[in-house]
Short mmCIF file of C-alpha atoms in Angstrom, two decimals:
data_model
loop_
_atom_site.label_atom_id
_atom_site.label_comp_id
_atom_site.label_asym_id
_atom_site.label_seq_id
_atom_site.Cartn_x
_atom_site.Cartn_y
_atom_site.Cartn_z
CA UNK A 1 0.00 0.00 0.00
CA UNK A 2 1.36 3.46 -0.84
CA UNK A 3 0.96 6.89 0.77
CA UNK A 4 1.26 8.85 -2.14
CA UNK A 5 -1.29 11.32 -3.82
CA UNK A 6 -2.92 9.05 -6.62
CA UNK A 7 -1.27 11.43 -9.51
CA UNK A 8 2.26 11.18 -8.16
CA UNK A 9 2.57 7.51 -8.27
CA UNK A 10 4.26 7.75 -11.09
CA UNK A 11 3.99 4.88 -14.36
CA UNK A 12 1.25 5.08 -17.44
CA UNK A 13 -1.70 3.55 -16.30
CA UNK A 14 -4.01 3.98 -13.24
CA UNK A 15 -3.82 1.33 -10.15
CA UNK A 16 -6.71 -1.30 -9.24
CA UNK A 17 -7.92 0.91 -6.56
CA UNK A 18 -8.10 3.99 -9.52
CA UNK A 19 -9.83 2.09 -11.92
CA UNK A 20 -12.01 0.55 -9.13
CA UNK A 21 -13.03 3.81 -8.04
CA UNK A 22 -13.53 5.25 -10.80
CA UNK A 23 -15.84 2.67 -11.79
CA UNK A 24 -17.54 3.24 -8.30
CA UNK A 25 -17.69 6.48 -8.89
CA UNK A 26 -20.13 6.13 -12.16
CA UNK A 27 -22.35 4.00 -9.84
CA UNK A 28 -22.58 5.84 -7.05
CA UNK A 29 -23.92 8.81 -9.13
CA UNK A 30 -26.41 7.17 -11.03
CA UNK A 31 -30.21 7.50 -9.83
CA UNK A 32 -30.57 3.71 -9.30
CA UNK A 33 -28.12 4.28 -6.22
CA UNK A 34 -29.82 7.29 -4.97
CA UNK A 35 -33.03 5.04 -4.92
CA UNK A 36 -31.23 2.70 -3.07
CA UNK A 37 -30.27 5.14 -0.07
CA UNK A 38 -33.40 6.55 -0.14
CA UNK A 39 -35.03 2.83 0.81
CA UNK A 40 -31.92 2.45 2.87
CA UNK A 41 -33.01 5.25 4.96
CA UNK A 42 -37.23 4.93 4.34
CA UNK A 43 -35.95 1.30 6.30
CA UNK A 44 -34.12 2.96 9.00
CA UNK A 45 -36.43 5.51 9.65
CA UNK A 46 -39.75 2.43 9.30
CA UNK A 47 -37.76 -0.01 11.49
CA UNK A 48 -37.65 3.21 14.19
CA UNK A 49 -41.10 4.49 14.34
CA UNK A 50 -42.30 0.51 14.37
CA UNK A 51 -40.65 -0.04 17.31
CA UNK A 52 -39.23 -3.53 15.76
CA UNK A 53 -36.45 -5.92 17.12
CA UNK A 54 -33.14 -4.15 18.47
CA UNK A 55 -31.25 -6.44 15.70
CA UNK A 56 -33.36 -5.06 12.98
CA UNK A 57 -32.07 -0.92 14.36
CA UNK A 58 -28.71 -2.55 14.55
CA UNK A 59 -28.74 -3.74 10.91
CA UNK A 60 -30.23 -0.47 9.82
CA UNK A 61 -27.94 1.42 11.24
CA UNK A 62 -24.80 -0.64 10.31
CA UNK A 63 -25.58 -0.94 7.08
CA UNK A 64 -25.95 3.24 6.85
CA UNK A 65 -22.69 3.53 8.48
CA UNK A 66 -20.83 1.20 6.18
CA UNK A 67 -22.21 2.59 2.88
CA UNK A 68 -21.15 6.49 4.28
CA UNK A 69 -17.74 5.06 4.76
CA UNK A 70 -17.15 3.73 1.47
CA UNK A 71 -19.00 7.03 -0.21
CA UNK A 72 -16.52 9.12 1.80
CA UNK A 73 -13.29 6.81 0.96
CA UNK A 74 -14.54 7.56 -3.22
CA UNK A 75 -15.23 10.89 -2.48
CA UNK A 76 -12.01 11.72 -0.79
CA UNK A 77 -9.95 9.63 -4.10
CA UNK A 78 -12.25 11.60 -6.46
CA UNK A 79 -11.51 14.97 -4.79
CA UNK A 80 -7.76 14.11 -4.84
CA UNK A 81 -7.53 13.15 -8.19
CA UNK A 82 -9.33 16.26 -9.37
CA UNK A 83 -7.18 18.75 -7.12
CA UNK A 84 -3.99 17.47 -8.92
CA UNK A 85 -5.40 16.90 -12.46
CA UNK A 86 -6.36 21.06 -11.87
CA UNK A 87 -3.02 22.02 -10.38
CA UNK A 88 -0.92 19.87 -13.34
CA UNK A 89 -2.73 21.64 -15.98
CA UNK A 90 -1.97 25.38 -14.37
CA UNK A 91 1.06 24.20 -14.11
CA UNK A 92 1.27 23.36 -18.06
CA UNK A 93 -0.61 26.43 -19.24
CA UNK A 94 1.96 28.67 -16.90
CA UNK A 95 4.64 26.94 -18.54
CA UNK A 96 3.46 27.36 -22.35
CA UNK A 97 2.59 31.19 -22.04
CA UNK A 98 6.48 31.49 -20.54
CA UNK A 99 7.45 29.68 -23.51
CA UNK A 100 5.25 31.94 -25.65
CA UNK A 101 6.11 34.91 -24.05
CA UNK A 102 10.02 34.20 -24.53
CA UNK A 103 8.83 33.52 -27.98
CA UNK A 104 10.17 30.03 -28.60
CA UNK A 105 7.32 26.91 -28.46
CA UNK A 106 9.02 23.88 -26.57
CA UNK A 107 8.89 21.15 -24.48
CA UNK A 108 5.87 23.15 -22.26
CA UNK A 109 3.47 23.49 -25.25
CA UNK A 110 3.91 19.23 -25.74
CA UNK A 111 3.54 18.95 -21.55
CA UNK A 112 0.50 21.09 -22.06
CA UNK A 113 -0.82 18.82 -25.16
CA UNK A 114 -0.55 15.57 -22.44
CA UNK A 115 -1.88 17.20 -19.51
CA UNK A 116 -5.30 18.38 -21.17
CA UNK A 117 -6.07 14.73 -21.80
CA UNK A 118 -4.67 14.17 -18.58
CA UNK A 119 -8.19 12.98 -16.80
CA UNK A 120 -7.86 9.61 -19.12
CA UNK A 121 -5.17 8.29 -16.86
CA UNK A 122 -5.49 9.96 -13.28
#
């Protein structure tokens, strides 16, 4: 397991976790998922007001607590991968208006060509 930001750990492609999340990520913005919390918490809040079983509040609330953990684990990925896709392309586009400033196109105007695609592989 690694510590570094997602964008930083270096090589072409994107990791298992990446991809996973990613994937996730299209899921957990659809409407069929929003349905799903919204029985998720129509159960909670039923299994309350009927006054049923303690396991049956335990379950309810579990399972609420387990699916905000794993929203806030994507969330946190998706922010981080965002916040340094955003700061590699400033980056780029301060480089190429140096470059075009000083009045010779370079190696900064090909960075910037890479980075704009750069979502693709982050």
């Amino acid at each position: 397991m690694t510590l570094q930001h997602p964008a930083d750990r270096g090589g072409v492609g994107r990791g298992r976790f990446e991809r996973f999340a990613e994937s996730v990520s299209r899921v957990t913005s659809s409407p069929a998922f929003f349905v799903f919390c919204l029985a998720l918490v129509s159960f909670t809040v039923a299994v309350h007001i009927a006054g049923i079983a303690t396991e049956w509040l335990l379950l309810a609330g579990d399972s609420m607590t387990a699916v905000t953990l794993l929203l806030l684990a994507l969330l946190k990925n998706s922010e981080l991968r965002a916040e340094r896709a955003i700061q590699r392309k400033l980056d780029a586009i301060a480089a190429a208006l140096l470059e075009a400033q000083e009045g010779e196109p370079g190696e900064a105007h090909e960075n910037l060509r890479d980075v704009i695609r750069m979502e693709e592989e982050i």
